[in-house]
CSV table of C-alpha atoms in Angstrom, one decimal:
chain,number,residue,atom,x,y,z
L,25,UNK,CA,121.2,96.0,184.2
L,26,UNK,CA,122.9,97.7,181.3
L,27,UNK,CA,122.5,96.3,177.6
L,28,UNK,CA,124.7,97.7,174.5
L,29,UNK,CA,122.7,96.9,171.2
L,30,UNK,CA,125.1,96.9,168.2
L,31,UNK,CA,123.2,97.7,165.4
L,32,UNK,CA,120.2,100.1,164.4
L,33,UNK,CA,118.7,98.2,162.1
L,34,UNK,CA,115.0,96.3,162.7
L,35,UNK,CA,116.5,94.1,165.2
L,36,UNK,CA,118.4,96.3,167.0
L,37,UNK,CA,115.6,98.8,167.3
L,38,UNK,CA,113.1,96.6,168.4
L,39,UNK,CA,115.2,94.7,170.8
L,40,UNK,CA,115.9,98.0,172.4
L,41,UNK,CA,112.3,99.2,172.4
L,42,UNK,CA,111.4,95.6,174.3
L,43,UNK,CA,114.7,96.4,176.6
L,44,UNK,CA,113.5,99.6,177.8
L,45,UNK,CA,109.8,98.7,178.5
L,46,UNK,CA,111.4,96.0,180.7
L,47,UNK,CA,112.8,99.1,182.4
L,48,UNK,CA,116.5,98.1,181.4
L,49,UNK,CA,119.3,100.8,180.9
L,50,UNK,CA,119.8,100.1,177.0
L,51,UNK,CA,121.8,102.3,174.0
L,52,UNK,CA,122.0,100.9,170.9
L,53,UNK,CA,125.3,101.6,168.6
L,54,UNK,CA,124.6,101.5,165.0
L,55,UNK,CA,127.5,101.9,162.5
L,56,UNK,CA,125.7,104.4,159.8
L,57,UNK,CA,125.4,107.8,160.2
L,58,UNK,CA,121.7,107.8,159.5
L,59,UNK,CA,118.8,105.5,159.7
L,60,UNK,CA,120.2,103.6,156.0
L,61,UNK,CA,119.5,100.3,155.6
L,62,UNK,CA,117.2,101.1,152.5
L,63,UNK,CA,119.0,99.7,149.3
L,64,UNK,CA,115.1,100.3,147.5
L,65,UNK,CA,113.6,96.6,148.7
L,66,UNK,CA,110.4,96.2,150.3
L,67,UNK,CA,109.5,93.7,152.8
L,68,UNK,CA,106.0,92.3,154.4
L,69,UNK,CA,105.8,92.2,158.1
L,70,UNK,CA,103.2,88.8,158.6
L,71,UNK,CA,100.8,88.7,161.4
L,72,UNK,CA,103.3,87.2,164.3
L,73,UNK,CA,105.3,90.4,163.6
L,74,UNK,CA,102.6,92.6,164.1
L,75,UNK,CA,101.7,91.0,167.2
L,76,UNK,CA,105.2,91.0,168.4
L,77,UNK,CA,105.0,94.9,167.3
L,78,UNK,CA,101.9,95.2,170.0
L,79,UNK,CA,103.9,93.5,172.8
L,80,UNK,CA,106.6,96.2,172.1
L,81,UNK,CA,103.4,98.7,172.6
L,82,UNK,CA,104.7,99.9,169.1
L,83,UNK,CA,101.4,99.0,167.0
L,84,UNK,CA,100.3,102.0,166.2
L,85,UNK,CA,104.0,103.7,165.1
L,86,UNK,CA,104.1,100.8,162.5
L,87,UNK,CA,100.8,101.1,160.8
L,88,UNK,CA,101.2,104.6,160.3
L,89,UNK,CA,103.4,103.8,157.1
L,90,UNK,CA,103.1,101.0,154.5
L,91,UNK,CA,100.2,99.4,154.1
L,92,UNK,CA,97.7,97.0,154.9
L,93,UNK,CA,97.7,93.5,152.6
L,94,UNK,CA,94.8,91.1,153.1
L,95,UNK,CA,94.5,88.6,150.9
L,96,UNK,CA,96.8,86.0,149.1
L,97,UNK,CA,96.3,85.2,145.3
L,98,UNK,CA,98.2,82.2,143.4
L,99,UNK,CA,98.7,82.4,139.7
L,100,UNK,CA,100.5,79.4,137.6
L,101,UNK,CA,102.9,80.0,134.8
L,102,UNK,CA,99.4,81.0,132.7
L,103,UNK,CA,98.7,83.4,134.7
L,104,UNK,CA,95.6,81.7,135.7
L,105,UNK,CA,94.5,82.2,139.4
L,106,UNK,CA,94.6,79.0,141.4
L,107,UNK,CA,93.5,80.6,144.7
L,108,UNK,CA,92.4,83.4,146.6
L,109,UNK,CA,92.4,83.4,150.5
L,110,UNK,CA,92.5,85.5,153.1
L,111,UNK,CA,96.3,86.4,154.7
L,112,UNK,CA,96.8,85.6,158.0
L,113,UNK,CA,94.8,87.6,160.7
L,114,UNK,CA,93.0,90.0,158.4
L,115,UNK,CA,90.0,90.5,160.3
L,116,UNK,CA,92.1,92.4,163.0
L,117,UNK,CA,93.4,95.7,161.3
L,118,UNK,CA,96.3,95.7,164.0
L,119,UNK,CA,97.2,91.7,163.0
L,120,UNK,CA,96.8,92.7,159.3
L,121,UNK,CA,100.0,91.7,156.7
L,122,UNK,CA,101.8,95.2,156.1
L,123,UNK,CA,104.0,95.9,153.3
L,124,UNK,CA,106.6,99.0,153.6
L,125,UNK,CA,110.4,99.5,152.5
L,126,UNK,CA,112.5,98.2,154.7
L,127,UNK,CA,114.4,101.7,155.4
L,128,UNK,CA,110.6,103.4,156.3
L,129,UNK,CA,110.3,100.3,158.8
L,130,UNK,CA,113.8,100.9,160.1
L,131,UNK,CA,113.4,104.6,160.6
L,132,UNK,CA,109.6,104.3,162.3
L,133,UNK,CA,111.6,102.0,165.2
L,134,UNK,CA,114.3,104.3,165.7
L,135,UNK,CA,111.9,107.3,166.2
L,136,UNK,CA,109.8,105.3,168.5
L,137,UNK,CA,113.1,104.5,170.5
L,138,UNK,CA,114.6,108.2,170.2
L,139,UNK,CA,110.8,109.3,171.4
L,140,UNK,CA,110.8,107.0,174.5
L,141,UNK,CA,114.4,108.3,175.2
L,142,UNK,CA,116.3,105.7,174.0
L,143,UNK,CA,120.1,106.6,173.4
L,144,UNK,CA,120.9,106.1,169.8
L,145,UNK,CA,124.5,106.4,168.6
L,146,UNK,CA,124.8,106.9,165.2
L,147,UNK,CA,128.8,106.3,163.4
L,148,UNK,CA,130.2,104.2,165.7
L,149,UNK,CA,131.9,101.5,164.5
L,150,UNK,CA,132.3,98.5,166.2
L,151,UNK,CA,136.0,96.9,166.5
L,152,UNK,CA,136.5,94.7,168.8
L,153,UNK,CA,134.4,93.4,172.5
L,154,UNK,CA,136.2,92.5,175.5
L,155,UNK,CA,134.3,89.6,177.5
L,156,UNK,CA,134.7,89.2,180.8
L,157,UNK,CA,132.9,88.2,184.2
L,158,UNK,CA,132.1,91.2,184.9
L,159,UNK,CA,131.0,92.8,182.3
L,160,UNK,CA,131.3,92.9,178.3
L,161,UNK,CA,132.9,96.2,177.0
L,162,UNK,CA,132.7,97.4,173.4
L,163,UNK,CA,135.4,99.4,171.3
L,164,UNK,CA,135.0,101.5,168.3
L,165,UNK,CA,136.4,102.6,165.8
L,166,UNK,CA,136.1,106.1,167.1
L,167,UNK,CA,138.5,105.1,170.2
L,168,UNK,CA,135.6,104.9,172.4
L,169,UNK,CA,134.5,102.0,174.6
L,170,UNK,CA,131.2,101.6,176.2
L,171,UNK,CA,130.7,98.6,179.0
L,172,UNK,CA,127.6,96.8,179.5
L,173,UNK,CA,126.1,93.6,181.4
L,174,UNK,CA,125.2,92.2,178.5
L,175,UNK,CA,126.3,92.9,174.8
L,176,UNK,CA,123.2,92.0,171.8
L,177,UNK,CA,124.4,91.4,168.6
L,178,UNK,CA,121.7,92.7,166.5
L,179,UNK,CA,123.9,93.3,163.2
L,180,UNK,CA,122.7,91.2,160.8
L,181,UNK,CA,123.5,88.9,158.1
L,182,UNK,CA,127.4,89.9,158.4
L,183,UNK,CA,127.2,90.1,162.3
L,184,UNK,CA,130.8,92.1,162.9
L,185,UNK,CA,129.8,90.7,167.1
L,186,UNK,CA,129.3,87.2,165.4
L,187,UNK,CA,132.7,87.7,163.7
L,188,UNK,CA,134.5,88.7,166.3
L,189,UNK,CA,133.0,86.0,168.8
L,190,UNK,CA,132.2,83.2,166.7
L,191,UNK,CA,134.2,83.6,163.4
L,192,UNK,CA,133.8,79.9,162.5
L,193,UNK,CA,129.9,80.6,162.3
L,194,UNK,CA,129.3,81.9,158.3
L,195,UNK,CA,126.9,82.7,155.8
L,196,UNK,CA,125.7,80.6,153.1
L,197,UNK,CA,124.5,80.7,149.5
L,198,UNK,CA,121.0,79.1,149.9
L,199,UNK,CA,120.6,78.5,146.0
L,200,UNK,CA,119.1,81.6,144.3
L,201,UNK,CA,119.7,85.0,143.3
L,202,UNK,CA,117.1,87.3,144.7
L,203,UNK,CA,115.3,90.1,142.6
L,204,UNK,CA,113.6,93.2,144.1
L,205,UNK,CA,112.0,96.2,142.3
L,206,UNK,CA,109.3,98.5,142.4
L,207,UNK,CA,107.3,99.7,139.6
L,208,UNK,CA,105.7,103.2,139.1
L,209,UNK,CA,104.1,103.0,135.5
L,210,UNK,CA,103.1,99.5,134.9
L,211,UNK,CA,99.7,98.7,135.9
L,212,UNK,CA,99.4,95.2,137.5
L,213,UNK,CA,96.3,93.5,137.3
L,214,UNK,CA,94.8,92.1,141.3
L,215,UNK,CA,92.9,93.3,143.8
L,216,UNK,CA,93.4,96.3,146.5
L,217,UNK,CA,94.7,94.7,149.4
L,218,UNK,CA,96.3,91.8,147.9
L,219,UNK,CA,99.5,90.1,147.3
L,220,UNK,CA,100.1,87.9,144.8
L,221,UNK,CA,102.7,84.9,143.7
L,222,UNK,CA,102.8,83.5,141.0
L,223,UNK,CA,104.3,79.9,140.2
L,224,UNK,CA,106.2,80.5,137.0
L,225,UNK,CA,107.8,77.7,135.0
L,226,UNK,CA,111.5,78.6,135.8
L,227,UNK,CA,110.7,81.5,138.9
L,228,UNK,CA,108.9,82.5,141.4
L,229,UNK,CA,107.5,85.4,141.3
L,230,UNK,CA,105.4,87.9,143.6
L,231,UNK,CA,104.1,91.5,143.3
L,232,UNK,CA,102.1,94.2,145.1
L,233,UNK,CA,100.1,97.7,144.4
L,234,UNK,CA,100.4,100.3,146.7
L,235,UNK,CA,97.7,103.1,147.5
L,236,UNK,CA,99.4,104.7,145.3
L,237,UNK,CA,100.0,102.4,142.5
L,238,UNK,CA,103.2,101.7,142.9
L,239,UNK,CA,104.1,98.1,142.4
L,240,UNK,CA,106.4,96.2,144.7
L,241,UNK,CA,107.5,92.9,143.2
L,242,UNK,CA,110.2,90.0,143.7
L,243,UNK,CA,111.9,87.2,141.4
L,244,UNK,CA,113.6,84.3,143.2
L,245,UNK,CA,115.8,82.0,140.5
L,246,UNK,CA,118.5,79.3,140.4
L,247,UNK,CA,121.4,79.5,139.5
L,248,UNK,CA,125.1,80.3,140.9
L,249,UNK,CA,125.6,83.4,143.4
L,250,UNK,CA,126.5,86.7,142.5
L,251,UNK,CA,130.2,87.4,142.8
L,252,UNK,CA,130.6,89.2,146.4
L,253,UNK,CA,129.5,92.6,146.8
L,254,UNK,CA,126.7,92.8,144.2
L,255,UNK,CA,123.9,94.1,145.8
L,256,UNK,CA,123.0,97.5,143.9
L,257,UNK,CA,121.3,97.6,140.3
L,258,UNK,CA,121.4,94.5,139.0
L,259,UNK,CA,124.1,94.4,136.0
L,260,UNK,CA,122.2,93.9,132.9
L,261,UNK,CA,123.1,90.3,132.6
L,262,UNK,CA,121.3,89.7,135.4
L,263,UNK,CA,118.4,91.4,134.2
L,264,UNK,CA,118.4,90.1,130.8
L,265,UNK,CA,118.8,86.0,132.4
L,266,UNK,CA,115.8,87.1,134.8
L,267,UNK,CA,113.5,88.5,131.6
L,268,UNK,CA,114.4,85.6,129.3
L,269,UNK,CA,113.1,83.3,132.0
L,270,UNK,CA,110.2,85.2,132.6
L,271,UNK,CA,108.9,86.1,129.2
L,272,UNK,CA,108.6,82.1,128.9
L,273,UNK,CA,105.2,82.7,131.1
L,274,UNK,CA,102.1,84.2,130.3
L,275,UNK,CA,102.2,86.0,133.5
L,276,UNK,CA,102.6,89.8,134.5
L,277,UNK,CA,106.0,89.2,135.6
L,278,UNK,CA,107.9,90.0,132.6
L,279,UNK,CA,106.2,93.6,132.0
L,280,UNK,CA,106.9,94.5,135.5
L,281,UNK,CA,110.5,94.2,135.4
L,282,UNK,CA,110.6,95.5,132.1
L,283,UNK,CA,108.9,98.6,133.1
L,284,UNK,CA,111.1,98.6,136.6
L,285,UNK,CA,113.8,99.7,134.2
L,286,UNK,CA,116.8,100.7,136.9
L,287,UNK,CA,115.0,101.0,140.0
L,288,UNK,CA,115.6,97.3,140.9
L,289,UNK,CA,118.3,95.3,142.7
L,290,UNK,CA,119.7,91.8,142.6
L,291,UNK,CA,121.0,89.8,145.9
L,292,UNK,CA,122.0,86.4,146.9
L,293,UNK,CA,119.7,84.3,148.9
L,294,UNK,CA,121.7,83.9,151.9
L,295,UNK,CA,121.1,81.6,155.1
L,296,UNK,CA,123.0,80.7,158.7
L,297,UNK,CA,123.7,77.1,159.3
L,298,UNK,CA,120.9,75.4,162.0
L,299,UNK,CA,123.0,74.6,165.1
L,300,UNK,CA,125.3,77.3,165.2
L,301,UNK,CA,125.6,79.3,168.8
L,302,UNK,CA,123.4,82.3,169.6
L,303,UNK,CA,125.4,83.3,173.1
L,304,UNK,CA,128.7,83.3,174.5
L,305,UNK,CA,129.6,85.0,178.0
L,306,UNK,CA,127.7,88.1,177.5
L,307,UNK,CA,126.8,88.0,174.4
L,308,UNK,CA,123.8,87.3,173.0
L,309,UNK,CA,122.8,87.5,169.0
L,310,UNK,CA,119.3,88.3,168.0
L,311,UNK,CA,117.7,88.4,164.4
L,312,UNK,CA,119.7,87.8,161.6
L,313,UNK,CA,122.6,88.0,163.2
L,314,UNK,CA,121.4,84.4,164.9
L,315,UNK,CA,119.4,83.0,162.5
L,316,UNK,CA,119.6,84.5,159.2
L,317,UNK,CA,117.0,82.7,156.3
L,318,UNK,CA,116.7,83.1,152.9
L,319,UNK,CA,113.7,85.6,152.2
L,320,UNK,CA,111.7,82.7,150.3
L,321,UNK,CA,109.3,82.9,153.5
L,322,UNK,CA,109.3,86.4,154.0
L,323,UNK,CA,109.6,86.1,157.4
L,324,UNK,CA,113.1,87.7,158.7
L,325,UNK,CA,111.5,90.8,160.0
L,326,UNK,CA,108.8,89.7,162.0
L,327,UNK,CA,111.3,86.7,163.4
L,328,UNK,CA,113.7,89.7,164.8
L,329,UNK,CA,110.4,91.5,166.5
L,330,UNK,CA,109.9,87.7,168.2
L,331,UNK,CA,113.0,87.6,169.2
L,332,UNK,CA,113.0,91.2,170.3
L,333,UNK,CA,109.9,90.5,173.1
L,334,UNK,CA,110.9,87.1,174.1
L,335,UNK,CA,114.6,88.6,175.1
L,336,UNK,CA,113.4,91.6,176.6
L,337,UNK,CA,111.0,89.4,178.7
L,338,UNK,CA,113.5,86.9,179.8
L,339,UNK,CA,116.1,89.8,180.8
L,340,UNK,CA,112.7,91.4,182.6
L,341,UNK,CA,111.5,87.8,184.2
L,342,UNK,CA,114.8,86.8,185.2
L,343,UNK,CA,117.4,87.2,187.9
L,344,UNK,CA,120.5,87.5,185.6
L,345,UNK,CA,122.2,87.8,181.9
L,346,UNK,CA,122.9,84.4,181.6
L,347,UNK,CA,119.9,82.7,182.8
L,348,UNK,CA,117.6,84.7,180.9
L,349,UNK,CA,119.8,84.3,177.5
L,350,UNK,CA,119.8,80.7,177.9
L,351,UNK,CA,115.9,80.9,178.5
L,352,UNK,CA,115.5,82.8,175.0
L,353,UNK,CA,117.4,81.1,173.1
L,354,UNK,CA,115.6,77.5,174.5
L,355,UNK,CA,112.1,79.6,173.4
L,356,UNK,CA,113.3,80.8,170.2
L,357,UNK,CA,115.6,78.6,168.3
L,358,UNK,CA,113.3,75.8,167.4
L,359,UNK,CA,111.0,78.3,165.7
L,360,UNK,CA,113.6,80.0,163.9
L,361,UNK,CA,115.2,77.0,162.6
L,362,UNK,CA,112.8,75.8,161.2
L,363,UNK,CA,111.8,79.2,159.5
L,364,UNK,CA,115.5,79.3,158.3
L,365,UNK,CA,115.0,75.0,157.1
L,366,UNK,CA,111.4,75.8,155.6
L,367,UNK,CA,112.4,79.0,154.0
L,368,UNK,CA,116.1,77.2,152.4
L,369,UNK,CA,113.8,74.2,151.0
L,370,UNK,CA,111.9,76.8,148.6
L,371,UNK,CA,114.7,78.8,147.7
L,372,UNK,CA,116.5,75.6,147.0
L,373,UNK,CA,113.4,75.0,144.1
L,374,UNK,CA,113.0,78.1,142.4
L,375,UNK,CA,109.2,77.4,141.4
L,376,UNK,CA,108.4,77.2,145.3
L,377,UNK,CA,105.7,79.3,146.5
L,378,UNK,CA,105.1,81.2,149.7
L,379,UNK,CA,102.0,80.4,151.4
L,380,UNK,CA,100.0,82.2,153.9
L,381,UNK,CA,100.0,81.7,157.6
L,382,UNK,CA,97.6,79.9,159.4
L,383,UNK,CA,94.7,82.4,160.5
L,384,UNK,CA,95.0,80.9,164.1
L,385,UNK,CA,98.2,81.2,165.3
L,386,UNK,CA,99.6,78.6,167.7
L,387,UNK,CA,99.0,79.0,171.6
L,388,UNK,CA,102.7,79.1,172.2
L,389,UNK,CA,103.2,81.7,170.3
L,390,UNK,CA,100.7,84.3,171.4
L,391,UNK,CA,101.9,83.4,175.1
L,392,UNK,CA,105.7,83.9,174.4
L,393,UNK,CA,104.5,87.4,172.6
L,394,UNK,CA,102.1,88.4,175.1
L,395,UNK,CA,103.8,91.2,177.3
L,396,UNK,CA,102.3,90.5,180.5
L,397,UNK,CA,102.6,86.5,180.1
L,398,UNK,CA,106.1,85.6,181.5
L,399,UNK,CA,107.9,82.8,179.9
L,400,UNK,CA,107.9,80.5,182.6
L,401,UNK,CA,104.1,80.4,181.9
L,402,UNK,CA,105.3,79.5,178.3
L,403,UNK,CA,106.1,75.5,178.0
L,404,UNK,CA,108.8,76.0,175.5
L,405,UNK,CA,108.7,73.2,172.5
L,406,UNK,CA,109.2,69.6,172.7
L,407,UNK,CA,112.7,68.8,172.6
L,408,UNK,CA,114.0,72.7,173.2
């Protein structure tokens, strides 16, 4: 079987890392000329994405950047701690929370692929993608086509495959404007190892400290979305609404982004609609691309590393495209849904807080991620 994978990013990588250890023929067509996909914004990978990193044998790849968190603090708008537990699976250094820039994360997968000799194009554009039952062919802006058995939309947010296939499927504004920023000369008061979020009056608010003491924090507020195409350092405006409302705190938020100074960024919270198709023909959407959630859960990453194992073990497990597409999508859309429903209903109240994971994940779960488990050993959810 032959797979194109549009899109380098996380979920493009990782689906083709899962593809290839199921001993499928897989390239994966991403449209920058070089790993991007930094814009400066960190991200935490919980323990389910570690544990969908060790069914991808990629463990070890993973942990050799970032860093390790362990422990979850809450704060209220005093700045008074209100708890202290431990995150997820910390007693398992492989299971551990790990927080890393995104683009560091995105170019660790594409060096594990390129090292297991997995074609990576780089540039090429996508255009259009020609269906058929046959096959599923792919054109480029370059002028030229590759032809697959099955086509994975792993593009994200603003899928070009979901736009050409499904254009009635769109983004949404999920009711707050995202701040990221890391800061190098503020000291932040916490533990090593620990991440904390704080429940401020007007905000919520989380933060960080590296090894090397730099500090990675986020703001999530209400309010109207950015006008289309802000995504770089924030105008000052922005930055100026997001002080005001935290200076109203006794909390550290407020020094933090004052001492970010221009090495921060400003987004819109952004979700896909439950219910809308993953697959059509040979086509099957992965990640964000399928199921995109606001951050407020922080889980987008390690629900594209699920969906990277669970695919790459239906396409293994099972006799063709479409079978085992329909078998992924019946594991992994009633998980993701509710990540995107859960994660919408905090960034839709700005003073939510994200909470830790249960220590003991669910025995679903760890069968669907396990690589020698197949699915049909996996009784999918209720319902599915």
């Amino acid at each position: 079987m032959r797979v194109l994978v549009i899109g380098g990013g996380i979920a493009g990588t990782a689906t083709a890392l899962g593809l290839h250890k199921a001993g499928l023929d897989v390239t994966v067509f991403e449209a920058h000329p070089d790993t991007a996909e930094d814009i400066g914004a960190f991200l935490t990978l919980a323990s389910n994405g570690m544990r969908a990193l060790a069914g991808l044998g990629a463990t070890h790849a993973v942990t050799a950047v970032g860093f390790p968190l362990t422990s979850l603090r809450l704060l209220d708008s005093r700045g008074t701690e209100t708890a202290h537990t431990p995150l997820g699976e910390s007693a398992d250094p492989a299971l551990r929370y790990r927080c890393l820039r995104r683009g560091e994360l995105n170019a660790t997968l594409q060096g594990e692929a390129l090292r297991r000799g997995v074609p990576l194009r780089h540039g090429v554009r996508l255009e259009s993608v020609a269906d058929g039952p046959d096959g599923v062919t792919a054109r480029f802006a370059d002028g030229t086509t590759a032809t697959g058995d099955l086509l994975v939309g792993a593009d994200g947010l603003r899928s070009t495959v979901r736009r050409l296939l499904l254009p009635k499927v769109r983004p949404r504004y999920a009711g707050q404007r995202v701040h990221y920023g890391c800061t190098r000369t503020a000291p932040a008061p916490g533990p090593d190892g620990s991440i904390t979020m704080v429940r401020g009056s007007a905000t919520a608010f989380g933060y960080t400290v590296s090894p090397a003491g730099e500090t990675y924090w986020f703001a999530r507020e209400g309010g109207d979305p950015l006008p289309a195409g802000t995504a770089a350092a924030p105008p000052a405006a922005a930055r100026e609404r997001l002080l005001t409302l935290l200076r109203a705190d006794a909390t550290p938020a407020a020094g933090l982004v004052e001492a970010a100074g221009d090495a921060a960024l400003v987004t819109n919270a952004t979700e896909l609609p439950p219910g809308a198709p993953w697959r059509t023909g040979r086509v099957v959407l992965v990640g964000d691309a399928a199921h995109a959630a606001s951050p407020a859960t922080g889980q987008g990453a390690s629900m594209a590393l699920e969906d990277a194992v669970v695919l790459a073990k239906a396409l293994r497990d099972l006799p063709d495209p479409a079978t085992a597409c329909a078998e992924y999508e019946r594991h992994r859309r009633p998980r993701a849904e509710r990540n995107v429903t859960v994660s919408g209903a905090l960034s839709r109240n700005a003073t939510g807080t994200v909470t830790a994971r249960p220590a003991e994940p669910d025995a679903r779960l760890l069968r669907q991620l396990a690589w020698d488990t197949p699915l049909s050993a996996v009784p999918p959810e209720p319902g599915a």
